[in-house]
Amino acid sequence: MATEIQNANILVLATGGSIAQTSPDVPTLTGKSLLDAIPEFQNKAGIVVEQISQVSSPNVTADHWLALARRINMAAVDDQIHGIVVTHGTDTLEETAFFLHLTVKSDKPVVVVGAMRRPYSLGADGEANLRDGIVIAGWPESRGRGVLVVLNSEIHSARDVSKTNFNLDAFKSPDFGILGQMVAGRPHFYRRVERKHTLGTAFTADLPRLPRVAIVYSHVGVTPDMLEAVATSGYEGIVWAGTGSGSLPLAIRPAATAIVKNNVAFLRSSRVNCGHVKRNDEVDDDALGFITSDTLNPQKARILLMLSLTQTKDPEEIQQLFDTH
């Protein structure tokens, strides 16, 4: 069965990444070039492309996030636009998608796509992923599900998805699974995300900057000097990527306690890419003023902590945000 294209106006926002990379160094293809390569969409009215940036995803910054979210929010109030697709490099795709999941103020579909294989590679997947993303963005049942990530015919929630390897099936949602999948050219949905997103959050992209939050990675023999160095470098929060359920070694606890007393947020996450970080397990988080990440991995916990710090510095209030988003 051919891909089904709904009668919808779709805005495609291109940002670069491997999906647009025709050389080993930098993205070179424009969003228009990507769209022109898909036969189904050639000369089809209702699909508009804008080039927002042209960067490899390791070079994406918080300023890129803010600009992208503001452009999406501006587009979303246009009654003539029914859905939005963002093309993005895969290395930081999950982070950009989660930021949008928390700051887009619309229930219109926003779909982030990328490619694991560059256009010149055998079996390149960019065209198929972009085609699927456009179809999903125009599909009525896609509304109200938060920001979606689509690769390899699978539909993921931006909250749950993570890049786990370098193959075509790199993107997985290890804790809760996919939201749906593409079958015979059309999306089939099976579940929704229960946590707050898009219109349900208090977060905004109308900010001059985001608070600085760092991730510090635990390992055997870790010493407190790394934590102390970060804490004295002007960061407003630290995400601890701990072993297991966010474990905090005895050698680190005094430094972590001092950080909180100096009004720097300290959050326990896990370097394990799935599972719920247990609160008050081995560490008295309530007494020490620590925050725990729920099921968010360190890179996504960092994003929610950055946005939370724009609302409050109270650890209990931030914990409530992690328990509901």
XYZ file of C-alpha atoms in Angstrom:
325
model
C 0.000 0.000 0.000
C 1.366 3.450 -0.848
C 2.022 6.073 1.793
C -1.189 7.847 2.732
C -0.844 11.632 2.700
C -3.620 13.512 4.434
C -4.945 16.808 3.123
C -2.938 18.858 5.597
C -0.553 21.790 5.558
C 2.780 20.763 7.067
C 5.704 22.976 8.015
C 9.094 21.253 7.806
C 11.834 22.929 9.852
C 15.297 21.735 8.819
C 18.221 21.984 11.241
C 20.962 19.894 9.598
C 22.319 16.629 10.968
C 23.247 13.338 9.302
C 19.984 13.273 7.370
C 21.388 16.251 5.416
C 25.054 15.262 5.400
C 26.611 14.499 2.028
C 30.201 14.749 3.270
C 31.888 13.320 6.371
C 32.249 16.767 7.924
C 29.160 18.980 7.777
C 25.486 18.898 6.742
C 25.116 20.284 3.229
C 21.624 19.373 1.999
C 18.860 21.877 2.636
C 15.425 20.919 3.850
C 14.067 21.630 0.384
C 16.581 19.199 -1.120
C 15.474 16.517 1.344
C 11.830 17.046 0.432
C 12.508 17.146 -3.312
C 14.046 13.664 -3.067
C 10.729 12.111 -1.994
C 8.541 11.359 -5.048
C 5.248 11.411 -3.132
C 5.793 15.005 -2.087
C 7.081 16.486 -5.304
C 4.854 19.349 -6.424
C 2.484 18.717 -3.526
C 0.857 21.864 -2.199
C 0.654 22.346 1.526
C 4.215 21.367 2.510
C 6.452 24.320 3.326
C 10.135 24.054 4.246
C 12.194 26.474 6.330
C 15.907 26.169 7.062
C 16.239 27.001 10.768
C 19.909 26.038 11.090
C 22.490 23.835 9.390
C 24.515 22.149 12.137
C 25.601 18.681 13.175
C 23.693 17.672 16.272
C 26.730 17.630 18.637
C 26.932 21.385 17.924
C 23.338 22.117 18.941
C 23.108 24.625 21.800
C 20.430 25.858 24.171
C 20.084 28.922 21.957
C 19.128 26.604 19.072
C 16.485 25.022 21.311
C 14.971 28.347 22.298
C 14.856 29.629 18.721
C 13.349 26.391 17.417
C 10.671 26.228 20.113
C 9.728 29.861 19.539
C 9.402 29.255 15.789
C 7.200 26.215 16.383
C 4.997 28.120 18.809
C 4.652 30.951 16.304
C 3.699 28.492 13.560
C 1.308 26.550 15.773
C -1.074 29.494 16.189
C -1.505 29.656 12.412
C -4.792 27.928 11.584
C -3.425 27.050 8.141
C -0.679 24.853 9.606
C -1.836 21.431 10.800
C 1.469 19.867 11.864
C 5.198 20.501 12.107
C 8.180 18.268 11.295
C 11.727 18.945 12.506
C 14.691 17.291 10.774
C 17.610 16.839 13.164
C 20.862 14.974 13.698
C 20.487 11.855 15.807
C 23.225 12.390 18.416
C 21.213 14.960 20.374
C 17.814 14.390 18.771
C 16.292 13.009 21.978
C 17.344 16.127 23.893
C 15.952 18.617 21.398
C 12.727 16.623 21.145
C 12.289 16.516 24.930
C 12.928 20.256 25.233
C 10.212 20.848 22.640
C 7.954 18.343 24.435
C 8.114 20.610 27.494
C 7.966 24.040 25.816
C 5.746 23.780 22.717
C 2.396 25.387 23.493
C 0.084 23.545 21.135
C -1.612 20.178 20.768
C -0.814 20.136 17.045
C 1.509 17.292 16.031
C 5.221 18.069 16.260
C 7.373 15.261 14.864
C 11.176 15.076 15.049
C 12.964 12.865 12.518
C 16.556 12.055 11.640
C 18.622 9.423 9.889
C 21.099 6.841 11.085
C 22.647 6.565 7.633
C 23.798 9.539 5.609
C 22.267 10.139 2.165
C 25.292 8.705 0.349
C 25.277 5.475 2.414
C 23.901 2.143 1.244
C 20.382 1.770 2.636
C 20.075 5.413 3.694
C 16.976 5.877 5.859
C 16.459 9.637 5.799
C 13.865 9.762 3.022
C 11.694 7.086 4.624
C 11.890 8.727 8.055
C 11.019 12.154 6.670
C 8.139 10.701 4.658
C 6.794 8.970 7.774
C 7.198 12.142 9.828
C 5.211 14.227 7.372
C 2.412 11.659 7.227
C 2.239 11.472 11.031
C 2.284 15.277 11.387
C -0.781 15.452 9.141
C -2.641 12.589 10.803
C -5.580 13.725 13.006
C -4.928 11.045 15.668
C -1.417 12.453 16.209
C -2.827 15.520 17.985
C -2.393 15.911 21.721
C 0.297 13.242 22.122
C 3.185 15.604 22.795
C 6.282 15.750 20.646
C 6.863 12.552 18.680
C 10.125 11.015 17.468
C 9.911 8.870 14.334
C 12.625 6.624 12.903
C 12.679 3.077 11.568
C 8.853 3.023 11.190
C 8.441 3.455 14.968
C 6.660 6.289 16.766
C 8.146 7.237 20.139
C 7.353 9.816 22.773
C 10.055 12.462 23.151
C 9.947 11.821 26.897
C 10.803 8.153 26.706
C 13.005 7.678 23.644
C 16.782 7.409 23.645
C 19.500 6.635 21.123
C 20.902 3.278 22.189
C 23.197 2.139 19.352
C 24.392 3.073 15.853
C 22.117 0.816 13.762
C 18.829 1.565 12.032
C 16.972 0.535 15.199
C 19.036 2.902 17.364
C 16.066 4.726 18.902
C 14.202 2.852 21.609
C 11.927 3.624 24.544
C 13.343 1.085 26.990
C 10.987 1.622 29.928
C 7.588 2.009 28.297
C 7.888 1.085 24.625
C 6.749 2.789 21.454
C 3.556 4.816 21.100
C 2.821 3.289 17.729
C 4.245 2.302 14.390
C 3.923 2.934 10.687
C 2.162 0.100 8.880
C 1.528 0.148 5.129
C 2.163 3.883 5.000
C -0.095 4.990 7.850
C 0.372 5.424 11.620
C -1.159 3.078 14.164
C -1.180 4.309 17.779
C -1.417 2.081 20.851
C -0.824 4.259 23.905
C -0.481 7.820 25.188
C 1.961 9.538 27.512
C 0.424 10.206 30.925
C 3.003 12.749 32.124
C 2.538 16.485 31.504
C 3.722 17.937 28.218
C 3.172 20.821 25.773
C 0.012 22.657 26.862
C 0.094 20.922 30.250
C 3.398 22.441 31.391
C 4.176 25.851 32.856
C 7.438 26.094 30.932
C 8.140 28.597 28.183
C 10.729 29.170 25.484
C 10.374 32.935 25.819
C 13.572 33.219 27.829
C 16.838 35.097 27.216
C 18.801 32.032 28.313
C 18.482 28.744 30.160
C 20.080 28.078 33.565
C 23.439 26.309 33.391
C 23.214 22.674 34.498
C 26.053 20.142 34.252
C 26.152 16.353 34.253
C 28.809 14.612 36.365
C 29.328 10.916 35.622
C 30.014 8.408 38.385
C 32.587 5.644 38.081
C 34.688 3.346 40.242
C 37.008 5.418 42.366
C 35.207 8.705 41.724
C 36.449 11.567 43.900
C 34.643 14.737 45.004
C 37.028 17.163 43.303
C 35.168 16.891 39.959
C 31.884 17.698 41.659
C 33.431 20.576 43.567
C 35.041 21.985 40.418
C 31.707 22.045 38.601
C 29.903 23.542 41.600
C 32.326 26.474 41.724
C 32.118 27.175 37.974
C 28.854 29.064 37.976
C 26.447 26.188 37.374
C 22.988 26.470 38.893
C 22.392 22.736 38.987
C 24.210 19.409 38.781
C 22.846 16.092 37.530
C 24.630 13.142 39.091
C 24.733 10.235 36.599
C 25.113 7.588 39.265
C 25.557 3.856 39.064
C 22.516 1.629 39.566
C 19.589 3.607 40.913
C 21.578 6.841 41.030
C 23.861 5.638 43.806
C 25.908 8.262 45.622
C 29.260 6.952 46.944
C 30.173 7.810 50.535
C 33.145 9.829 49.269
C 30.813 12.096 47.289
C 28.094 12.760 49.858
C 29.783 15.612 51.780
C 30.462 17.490 48.534
C 26.897 16.939 47.321
C 25.506 18.158 50.651
C 27.686 21.274 50.508
C 26.508 21.982 46.968
C 22.874 22.093 48.054
C 23.731 24.375 50.987
C 25.322 26.743 48.473
C 22.001 26.960 46.614
C 23.000 24.746 43.699
C 20.391 22.119 42.759
C 21.655 18.529 43.039
C 19.772 15.775 41.223
C 20.378 12.043 41.280
C 19.909 10.235 37.969
C 21.374 6.990 36.661
C 23.904 6.104 34.013
C 21.758 2.973 33.400
C 19.497 3.792 30.485
C 16.250 2.609 32.030
C 14.504 2.215 35.353
C 13.119 4.437 38.090
C 15.613 6.165 40.387
C 14.317 5.349 43.849
C 13.888 8.281 46.195
C 15.263 8.014 49.761
C 16.908 4.710 48.858
C 20.342 4.474 50.553
C 20.359 8.299 50.607
C 17.952 10.466 52.612
C 17.034 12.737 49.726
C 14.349 14.552 51.701
C 16.714 15.497 54.522
C 19.592 16.458 52.221
C 17.543 18.463 49.729
C 18.374 16.224 46.769
C 16.137 15.746 43.736
C 15.634 12.442 41.921
C 15.042 11.964 38.199
C 12.130 9.501 38.173
C 12.742 7.580 34.901
C 14.574 10.333 33.010
C 18.116 9.612 31.876
C 20.817 12.172 32.786
C 20.586 14.197 29.577
C 16.815 14.527 29.830
C 16.916 15.132 33.585
C 19.264 18.013 32.831
C 16.687 19.573 30.486
C 13.820 19.311 32.959
C 16.070 20.676 35.732
C 17.078 23.629 33.543
C 13.452 24.475 32.885
C 12.442 23.838 36.500
C 15.056 26.321 37.699
C 13.320 29.008 35.649
C 10.294 28.449 37.910
C 11.730 27.732 41.365
C 14.860 26.833 43.312
C 12.967 24.912 46.011
C 14.026 21.212 45.846
C 10.579 20.014 46.953
C 8.850 22.008 44.237
C 11.352 20.803 41.628
C 10.789 17.228 42.768
C 7.086 17.691 42.207
C 7.838 18.748 38.627
C 9.912 15.581 38.108
C 7.103 13.476 39.557
C 4.572 14.870 37.097
C 6.488 15.502 33.837
